[in-house]
C-alpha cells in the first residue's frame, strides 16, 4: 500500500497538526528556541524517485540526535563491527538519553548503545581523520551523498550555541576518557559532535536518506552502495530498539518503523524495502520526540501498513 | 530463501553443537539441572505445513520465560492494550531480567516491560478467571491451540521446584503489591506463574506457535485467527526489543528474528510472513540464552536471509 | 549545663510546639493515623534519678523504628559483633529507609546498616528463641529492664494493622531470603518484626532507656550492666550515623545527640555520660522524623550544650 | 587516659606496622606511587603543647582528601552555613567517594556531602578570592595557622600530576556546572582543587590541626579562635559520618574518633576536648584508607579510651 497523492498526505498532516499544541519546542539549546512550534512537514521518498510531501517542506532543521545513525554507519565503515562494539554496547536502556548513572554501575564502563549521548560521543570519537575539520567533512560528505544533495551544510550559529551549553556532554566525555573509551581532547570532540548535531537539511533530504537505508544502503536510483548492507541493517536495528529515546518500545508497537528522532523535532524513518520518511515538527513531548510527528507516523503506519512487525 | 532439506538443517545443527560446551545448564531451579547440556534440536515450520527438524526433536522443554509472550497475548485479549499498558511499560531496559532496582527508581513504579520478571508477573496477574486453575487452563488452552497439540501439559515436578525457590519473584510481587500493580494473594500468583513457566512441549510445538505469530496470529493451515493481528504484532515487537534478556540488542543485530528465550534453553522464533522456529539447547550463556541455539539461529539467519532489518 | 526546672522545659516545648503544623501524622499504617498531630511531650532523665518532663507525658507511642536500636543490642548480645556484621553492614546510606535498590547493586547483597528496614529485618531475624513468642518476650524483657518498667507491652491493634500493610517489608524479606541473609519463614519474621515495632511506652520510658545507653549500658541507679558497654557504644554510633533516616547527617550537625526516631513520632536520645531523652510528637516532616521534636532537641542542644561534637 | 611516653607509642606503631603489607600504595596518581609502602608514623598533640610521636615523623605527605575538612571550614567562614548547605548536602552516602550516579538520581542534583569528591569540588568552588592564586593562598594561610607552621607549601609536581589525571573530577565538575552548583571555569577549579590536594606537611603538622579542631577551633596555646566554634563542630561531625570514605560507619564503631583520611595515606584525627592526631601510612586498603593507620588508631582508641561513643 503506497501513498497515492499529496492531497492524501496533506489530510493526514492537517489531522496530526492539532497535536502540536501538546508539545514544547526544545529550550535547553538557545538557538533551538526560535523554531515555530506549529510547524509540521513530511516527505515520503520512494525508490522510483517519486516523492510526496506536505507542510512547509522548505523549512530547515538541524539533525541533532538523528546524526547518531550516520556517524555510527561511518564509524562502522572506518573500524568494523568488532572494534566499534568493543567500545560501545548494543543493548537498549530504560534510562534517559543523557544518563550517566548506568555508565558507573555497569562493568565494564562502556556506554550501553550508540543512540544515547554517551554512546554517540564514543562513536563520533571513532570517526577517522587527521583533524576535526577532516573528520567532519567525511561525515558531511557521506550525509550529502545519502541525501543526494551536495548543498547540505551545518549551522555555525547552532553549533556554537550547543558548544557553549554542552556541559553535560563534557561530563560524559571526561567520564569516558577516565575509563579509556575515548582518548582525544574533550573540547575537540565536543567541537566535532556539536557540528555534527548542527548539520542542516529539510524533511525531503531526510526522506532520501531514509530511502537509502530502506534499501540496505544502496541508492535505489543510482544503484551505488553508499553504506555496506550489513551496516545499514545494524543502523536500522538500533533505530528500532533505541531510536526514539526511552519511548522506543512504545513507538515500535504503535508505529513499527525504524526511526530516529532529534530534539530539533526531526524524525528520520525508513521502511525496509519500501520507502524513506522525513518529518519535521519542533514541538516535543516530554521524552524529546516530535509530538505531532509521532501522531502523523502512527496514522501513516496504520493507513499504509508500514509496520515491520 | 527457504530450507530445502533436513540434511541441510542437520549440517547447521552439527556446526552449532560444538558451542554447547561454552555454556552451562541453569542450576538455580533444581529440576532444570538434569537437562543434557549437549542437546541441540531445531524445528522450522512453514505455513504450508512443511516442517524441517534436526536433532532429538522428541526432547521436551519447559517454556519458562517463553511463556511470557503468550501470557501477554492472553492478557491483551482479556483487557485490551490501554489497560494492560497502564500496568506494565513498553520500554526495553538494560537491566537483568530479575532486577528490582529500576522499579524503585522509576516513577510510577510500574515494571518497564512484560518480558522482565516483574512485568511478566504483572501480566499473569491480569489473566482472567475465577481460580488459579481456571486461569491456568485458559492459558494452556490457548497454547495448545497455537501449537495445534491438545496433549501439551505442564510438569508438576518442575512447577513445584520453581514454586519452592521463587523467593526473588515473591520479592518482586510484594513490591508490585505495595505499589498497587497487583492485588491478589502473592502465593496464588506465584502458583499460577510457576505452572505457566512449567508448561512442557518440544521444539516442534514451539515452531508451530512461531508460525502462527509469523502470520499475525492466524493459523496458516486452518485460517483461524487465534490471536488478533494487532496483539500478535505487539508480541513480536517485544520479542525484538526485549525477547533475549539483556542480549536482545545484540541478537537483533546478529540475527534479526523476533525471538523469546527461556532458561530451560528453549527459543521461540517467528519470521514475519515466512515461518516459525523452535530451538532447544539447554546449555546457557551468562545472559541466560541457549548458547548453541543463538549460534544456530545466527547461521540460519545468514543462510536463509531471515533478518527483518 | 543541666535542665534546672520543669518550667524551663515547658517554655522550650511551647516554642517548639508551633512547628507541629508543619508536619503530618504518618498515614501509611492505618492505626497511626489516629494520633493527635498537635501533641508534643519530652522527658529528660538524669543518672541520679532526677527527671524533668513537659507536655502530656502520659501519652503512649509505639516504638516503630526506635526498636531497631534495642533489637540490634539483643542480636549483638546473642551472636557477637563479627557474626552480626557478617549479615548486616555498618555504613550509612543516602537512600531512604525502605530502599531496595542498593541491596541489588551492592555486592555482596547485605543490607547497608541495621537502621534501614532491610537491615533491621536481618537483625530481628537473628534474635534467638524457639518461637516468635519466645523471641519477642526476650526483646520485650530487655526493653522493660532498660526502661525499668515491667508494665510495658505492645499494641495488638497496631501490630495487626502493620502486619496487614507490610508488603514492602515482605518484599525486602524475600529479597534477603533469596540472598541467604535470612532463612526463616517470612510471615513469621514479619509477625515478630511488627510486634517489635508496636511495643508501646511513653516518653518517660524512652528517656530512661536513653539514660542507660548514655552510661554505656549500665543502669545508673542500680549499677546493673544491662547491655555490655561495647554494644551500647555500637548502638550509639549507629544512632549518630543513621538514626534519623536520611536526615541523620543534618541532625548530627544541628543537634549532635545520638538519637533514633520512629514514624510514630517518637525520638530516643542519649547524651553520653549525661542523660537520656524521650520525645513524642507525631507530626512528621517529609523524611519521617518528628518535626517539632527535632526543633525541640535543637533548642535543647543549644541551651544545654548537648552536642557531642 | 593519656599517652605517657614515646616508647609506649613506638610499641603500638611496631604492632600496627605489620599490617602495612596488607595494603597498596595509591597508583592512580603517578606521583603518589613513589611512597614507601612500609612507612608508618604518628604524632599526638596535647593542648598543653606536649607532643608524642613515633615512626619517621619527618616524612611528608600530601593532604589529598584531608584538605576537604579545611576547605569546608573556609567556605563556611566565607559564606555561612545556610549558603554552603544550599549547594552541598549534609548526608552520608553508601556510595564510593568518586561516584556520580547518586548525583543524577537525587533531586535536586546537589552532592550528598562535602567529603565525597563532587561535594568537595562544590566547596572549593565557594572559597572566595579574586584569582585561583588568591583563593589558594587564603586556604594555605589558614592551614599554616592551624598547624602553626608557616613553612607549609604544596608539591608542584604532585599538583601537576593530579591535574593531568583528573578526568573523573572534570566529569563531576561539568555535571555540577550543568546543574548550576558551580559556575566557574572547570580547568580553573581543577587547578585550585589539585593544588589544595597537594599541600604538603608531616604527621606532626596534622596533629596540631587536629588539636585545634579538638578545642572547637581555638588554638589551645595561643587561645586564638582560628575557626569559629560552630564551624569546627560541623567539620568534626562530617569527619564522623563520612570522613573515612565508605568505611566511615565501621571506623566510627571500631575507633570512634572524628577523622579524615586521604589517598596519600594520611589521617587527621581529633579527639574532642583532648588531643589532635596525625598519622601517615601510605599502604591503603581497598576503601582507600591507610591500612596500618586504621589498625594503629584502633589500638590507641582502646588503650587510651578515645572513642567519643
PDB file of N, CA and C in Angstrom, chain B residues 28 95-96 98-102 104-105 165-179 186-187, chain C residues 28 95-96 98-102 104-105 165-179 186-187:
ATOM      1  N   UNK B  28      19.704 -22.780  39.032  1.00  0.00           N
ATOM      2  CA  UNK B  28      19.016 -22.152  40.152  1.00  0.00           C
ATOM      3  C   UNK B  28      17.643 -22.773  40.417  1.00  0.00           C
ATOM      4  N   UNK B  95      18.748  -3.478  32.231  1.00  0.00           N
ATOM      5  CA  UNK B  95      18.948  -4.244  33.465  1.00  0.00           C
ATOM      6  C   UNK B  95      18.647  -5.727  33.269  1.00  0.00           C
ATOM      7  N   UNK B  96      19.188  -6.573  34.166  1.00  0.00           N
ATOM      8  CA  UNK B  96      18.899  -8.004  34.091  1.00  0.00           C
ATOM      9  C   UNK B  96      17.413  -8.282  34.292  1.00  0.00           C
ATOM     10  N   UNK B  98      15.740 -10.056  36.252  1.00  0.00           N
ATOM     11  CA  UNK B  98      15.175 -10.182  37.590  1.00  0.00           C
ATOM     12  C   UNK B  98      15.448  -8.956  38.458  1.00  0.00           C
ATOM     13  N   UNK B  99      15.750  -7.835  37.824  1.00  0.00           N
ATOM     14  CA  UNK B  99      16.123  -6.642  38.568  1.00  0.00           C
ATOM     15  C   UNK B  99      14.931  -5.999  39.269  1.00  0.00           C
ATOM     16  N   UNK B 100      15.183  -5.455  40.443  1.00  0.00           N
ATOM     17  CA  UNK B 100      14.143  -4.756  41.193  1.00  0.00           C
ATOM     18  C   UNK B 100      14.497  -3.275  41.336  1.00  0.00           C
ATOM     19  N   UNK B 101      15.773  -2.952  41.115  1.00  0.00           N
ATOM     20  CA  UNK B 101      16.243  -1.588  41.380  1.00  0.00           C
ATOM     21  C   UNK B 101      15.469  -0.552  40.564  1.00  0.00           C
ATOM     22  N   UNK B 102      15.283  -0.826  39.273  1.00  0.00           N
ATOM     23  CA  UNK B 102      14.636   0.150  38.406  1.00  0.00           C
ATOM     24  C   UNK B 102      13.180   0.401  38.812  1.00  0.00           C
ATOM     25  N   UNK B 104      12.172   0.730  41.700  1.00  0.00           N
ATOM     26  CA  UNK B 104      12.154   1.713  42.771  1.00  0.00           C
ATOM     27  C   UNK B 104      12.479   3.108  42.264  1.00  0.00           C
ATOM     28  N   UNK B 105      13.460   3.161  41.359  1.00  0.00           N
ATOM     29  CA  UNK B 105      13.939   4.462  40.900  1.00  0.00           C
ATOM     30  C   UNK B 105      12.940   5.112  39.944  1.00  0.00           C
ATOM     31  N   UNK B 165      11.490 -22.260  45.118  1.00  0.00           N
ATOM     32  CA  UNK B 165      12.704 -21.441  45.047  1.00  0.00           C
ATOM     33  C   UNK B 165      12.425 -20.068  44.458  1.00  0.00           C
ATOM     34  N   UNK B 166      11.155 -19.647  44.521  1.00  0.00           N
ATOM     35  CA  UNK B 166      10.759 -18.419  43.819  1.00  0.00           C
ATOM     36  C   UNK B 166      10.841 -17.177  44.709  1.00  0.00           C
ATOM     37  N   UNK B 167      11.790 -17.139  45.644  1.00  0.00           N
ATOM     38  CA  UNK B 167      11.800 -16.027  46.603  1.00  0.00           C
ATOM     39  C   UNK B 167      12.038 -14.673  45.951  1.00  0.00           C
ATOM     40  N   UNK B 168      12.848 -14.636  44.912  1.00  0.00           N
ATOM     41  CA  UNK B 168      13.061 -13.355  44.248  1.00  0.00           C
ATOM     42  C   UNK B 168      11.773 -12.891  43.567  1.00  0.00           C
ATOM     43  N   UNK B 169      11.056 -13.824  42.947  1.00  0.00           N
ATOM     44  CA  UNK B 169       9.774 -13.450  42.346  1.00  0.00           C
ATOM     45  C   UNK B 169       8.758 -13.032  43.412  1.00  0.00           C
ATOM     46  N   UNK B 170       8.808 -13.692  44.581  1.00  0.00           N
ATOM     47  CA  UNK B 170       7.933 -13.240  45.670  1.00  0.00           C
ATOM     48  C   UNK B 170       8.291 -11.808  46.074  1.00  0.00           C
ATOM     49  N   UNK B 171       9.575 -11.532  46.138  1.00  0.00           N
ATOM     50  CA  UNK B 171      10.019 -10.178  46.480  1.00  0.00           C
ATOM     51  C   UNK B 171       9.471  -9.164  45.471  1.00  0.00           C
ATOM     52  N   UNK B 172       9.566  -9.506  44.193  1.00  0.00           N
ATOM     53  CA  UNK B 172       9.026  -8.627  43.150  1.00  0.00           C
ATOM     54  C   UNK B 172       7.518  -8.454  43.315  1.00  0.00           C
ATOM     55  N   UNK B 173       6.829  -9.553  43.582  1.00  0.00           N
ATOM     56  CA  UNK B 173       5.365  -9.497  43.739  1.00  0.00           C
ATOM     57  C   UNK B 173       4.954  -8.579  44.883  1.00  0.00           C
ATOM     58  N   UNK B 174       5.599  -8.731  46.035  1.00  0.00           N
ATOM     59  CA  UNK B 174       5.215  -7.889  47.171  1.00  0.00           C
ATOM     60  C   UNK B 174       5.533  -6.420  46.882  1.00  0.00           C
ATOM     61  N   UNK B 175       6.611  -6.183  46.143  1.00  0.00           N
ATOM     62  CA  UNK B 175       6.916  -4.805  45.742  1.00  0.00           C
ATOM     63  C   UNK B 175       5.799  -4.266  44.850  1.00  0.00           C
ATOM     64  N   UNK B 176       5.379  -5.075  43.882  1.00  0.00           N
ATOM     65  CA  UNK B 176       4.302  -4.659  42.979  1.00  0.00           C
ATOM     66  C   UNK B 176       2.987  -4.470  43.744  1.00  0.00           C
ATOM     67  N   UNK B 177       2.775  -5.325  44.738  1.00  0.00           N
ATOM     68  CA  UNK B 177       1.547  -5.233  45.530  1.00  0.00           C
ATOM     69  C   UNK B 177       1.546  -3.930  46.328  1.00  0.00           C
ATOM     70  N   UNK B 178       2.677  -3.629  46.926  1.00  0.00           N
ATOM     71  CA  UNK B 178       2.821  -2.380  47.681  1.00  0.00           C
ATOM     72  C   UNK B 178       2.468  -1.178  46.803  1.00  0.00           C
ATOM     73  N   UNK B 179       2.841  -1.253  45.536  1.00  0.00           N
ATOM     74  CA  UNK B 179       2.607  -0.128  44.637  1.00  0.00           C
ATOM     75  C   UNK B 179       1.321  -0.258  43.833  1.00  0.00           C
ATOM     76  N   UNK B 186      -0.107 -13.221  46.938  1.00  0.00           N
ATOM     77  CA  UNK B 186       1.157 -13.479  46.250  1.00  0.00           C
ATOM     78  C   UNK B 186       1.377 -14.966  46.006  1.00  0.00           C
ATOM     79  N   UNK B 187       1.074 -15.798  46.993  1.00  0.00           N
ATOM     80  CA  UNK B 187       1.317 -17.238  46.816  1.00  0.00           C
ATOM     81  C   UNK B 187       0.488 -17.808  45.669  1.00  0.00           C
TER      82      UNK B 187
ATOM     83  N   UNK C  28       0.600   5.774  56.452  1.00  0.00           N
ATOM     84  CA  UNK C  28       0.700   4.529  55.701  1.00  0.00           C
ATOM     85  C   UNK C  28       0.377   3.319  56.578  1.00  0.00           C
ATOM     86  N   UNK C  95      20.270   6.595  50.881  1.00  0.00           N
ATOM     87  CA  UNK C  95      18.966   6.166  50.381  1.00  0.00           C
ATOM     88  C   UNK C  95      17.899   6.194  51.476  1.00  0.00           C
ATOM     89  N   UNK C  96      16.626   6.246  51.064  1.00  0.00           N
ATOM     90  CA  UNK C  96      15.533   6.194  52.044  1.00  0.00           C
ATOM     91  C   UNK C  96      15.550   4.879  52.832  1.00  0.00           C
ATOM     92  N   UNK C  98      13.445   2.615  53.344  1.00  0.00           N
ATOM     93  CA  UNK C  98      12.790   1.424  52.821  1.00  0.00           C
ATOM     94  C   UNK C  98      13.294   1.039  51.435  1.00  0.00           C
ATOM     95  N   UNK C  99      14.494   1.498  51.095  1.00  0.00           N
ATOM     96  CA  UNK C  99      15.010   1.276  49.747  1.00  0.00           C
ATOM     97  C   UNK C  99      15.456  -0.161  49.536  1.00  0.00           C
ATOM     98  N   UNK C 100      15.239  -0.646  48.335  1.00  0.00           N
ATOM     99  CA  UNK C 100      15.684  -1.997  47.979  1.00  0.00           C
ATOM    100  C   UNK C 100      16.756  -1.935  46.897  1.00  0.00           C
ATOM    101  N   UNK C 101      16.846  -0.798  46.213  1.00  0.00           N
ATOM    102  CA  UNK C 101      17.737  -0.699  45.053  1.00  0.00           C
ATOM    103  C   UNK C 101      19.187  -0.990  45.433  1.00  0.00           C
ATOM    104  N   UNK C 102      19.651  -0.419  46.537  1.00  0.00           N
ATOM    105  CA  UNK C 102      21.062  -0.583  46.895  1.00  0.00           C
ATOM    106  C   UNK C 102      21.391  -2.038  47.230  1.00  0.00           C
ATOM    107  N   UNK C 104      20.446  -4.491  45.668  1.00  0.00           N
ATOM    108  CA  UNK C 104      20.714  -5.206  44.431  1.00  0.00           C
ATOM    109  C   UNK C 104      22.046  -4.804  43.826  1.00  0.00           C
ATOM    110  N   UNK C 105      22.340  -3.505  43.899  1.00  0.00           N
ATOM    111  CA  UNK C 105      23.537  -3.002  43.234  1.00  0.00           C
ATOM    112  C   UNK C 105      24.786  -3.382  44.019  1.00  0.00           C
ATOM    113  N   UNK C 165      -0.246  -4.461  56.314  1.00  0.00           N
ATOM    114  CA  UNK C 165       0.198  -3.499  55.293  1.00  0.00           C
ATOM    115  C   UNK C 165       1.712  -3.561  55.079  1.00  0.00           C
ATOM    116  N   UNK C 166       2.324  -4.695  55.453  1.00  0.00           N
ATOM    117  CA  UNK C 166       3.791  -4.782  55.434  1.00  0.00           C
ATOM    118  C   UNK C 166       4.343  -5.337  54.131  1.00  0.00           C
ATOM    119  N   UNK C 167       3.674  -5.068  53.001  1.00  0.00           N
ATOM    120  CA  UNK C 167       4.108  -5.709  51.757  1.00  0.00           C
ATOM    121  C   UNK C 167       5.513  -5.303  51.338  1.00  0.00           C
ATOM    122  N   UNK C 168       5.881  -4.063  51.579  1.00  0.00           N
ATOM    123  CA  UNK C 168       7.235  -3.660  51.204  1.00  0.00           C
ATOM    124  C   UNK C 168       8.263  -4.406  52.062  1.00  0.00           C
ATOM    125  N   UNK C 169       7.974  -4.553  53.351  1.00  0.00           N
ATOM    126  CA  UNK C 169       8.883  -5.334  54.197  1.00  0.00           C
ATOM    127  C   UNK C 169       8.916  -6.803  53.781  1.00  0.00           C
ATOM    128  N   UNK C 170       7.775  -7.330  53.350  1.00  0.00           N
ATOM    129  CA  UNK C 170       7.787  -8.698  52.821  1.00  0.00           C
ATOM    130  C   UNK C 170       8.685  -8.776  51.589  1.00  0.00           C
ATOM    131  N   UNK C 171       8.586  -7.777  50.725  1.00  0.00           N
ATOM    132  CA  UNK C 171       9.438  -7.743  49.537  1.00  0.00           C
ATOM    133  C   UNK C 171      10.910  -7.751  49.937  1.00  0.00           C
ATOM    134  N   UNK C 172      11.262  -6.937  50.914  1.00  0.00           N
ATOM    135  CA  UNK C 172      12.653  -6.909  51.391  1.00  0.00           C
ATOM    136  C   UNK C 172      13.059  -8.269  51.963  1.00  0.00           C
ATOM    137  N   UNK C 173      12.172  -8.874  52.752  1.00  0.00           N
ATOM    138  CA  UNK C 173      12.484 -10.174  53.360  1.00  0.00           C
ATOM    139  C   UNK C 173      12.757 -11.246  52.300  1.00  0.00           C
ATOM    140  N   UNK C 174      11.893 -11.325  51.294  1.00  0.00           N
ATOM    141  CA  UNK C 174      12.106 -12.347  50.271  1.00  0.00           C
ATOM    142  C   UNK C 174      13.389 -12.093  49.508  1.00  0.00           C
ATOM    143  N   UNK C 175      13.701 -10.813  49.313  1.00  0.00           N
ATOM    144  CA  UNK C 175      14.978 -10.492  48.660  1.00  0.00           C
ATOM    145  C   UNK C 175      16.143 -10.982  49.524  1.00  0.00           C
ATOM    146  N   UNK C 176      16.059 -10.715  50.828  1.00  0.00           N
ATOM    147  CA  UNK C 176      17.116 -11.160  51.746  1.00  0.00           C
ATOM    148  C   UNK C 176      17.181 -12.688  51.802  1.00  0.00           C
ATOM    149  N   UNK C 177      16.017 -13.316  51.731  1.00  0.00           N
ATOM    150  CA  UNK C 177      15.975 -14.776  51.778  1.00  0.00           C
ATOM    151  C   UNK C 177      16.642 -15.357  50.539  1.00  0.00           C
ATOM    152  N   UNK C 178      16.324 -14.771  49.389  1.00  0.00           N
ATOM    153  CA  UNK C 178      16.945 -15.211  48.131  1.00  0.00           C
ATOM    154  C   UNK C 178      18.471 -15.144  48.230  1.00  0.00           C
ATOM    155  N   UNK C 179      18.975 -14.140  48.938  1.00  0.00           N
ATOM    156  CA  UNK C 179      20.425 -13.950  49.029  1.00  0.00           C
ATOM    157  C   UNK C 179      21.027 -14.562  50.288  1.00  0.00           C
ATOM    158  N   UNK C 186       9.022 -16.040  56.068  1.00  0.00           N
ATOM    159  CA  UNK C 186       8.864 -14.594  56.019  1.00  0.00           C
ATOM    160  C   UNK C 186       7.700 -14.118  56.888  1.00  0.00           C
ATOM    161  N   UNK C 187       6.585 -14.827  56.833  1.00  0.00           N
ATOM    162  CA  UNK C 187       5.416 -14.379  57.616  1.00  0.00           C
ATOM    163  C   UNK C 187       5.717 -14.379  59.119  1.00  0.00           C
TER     164      UNK C 187
END
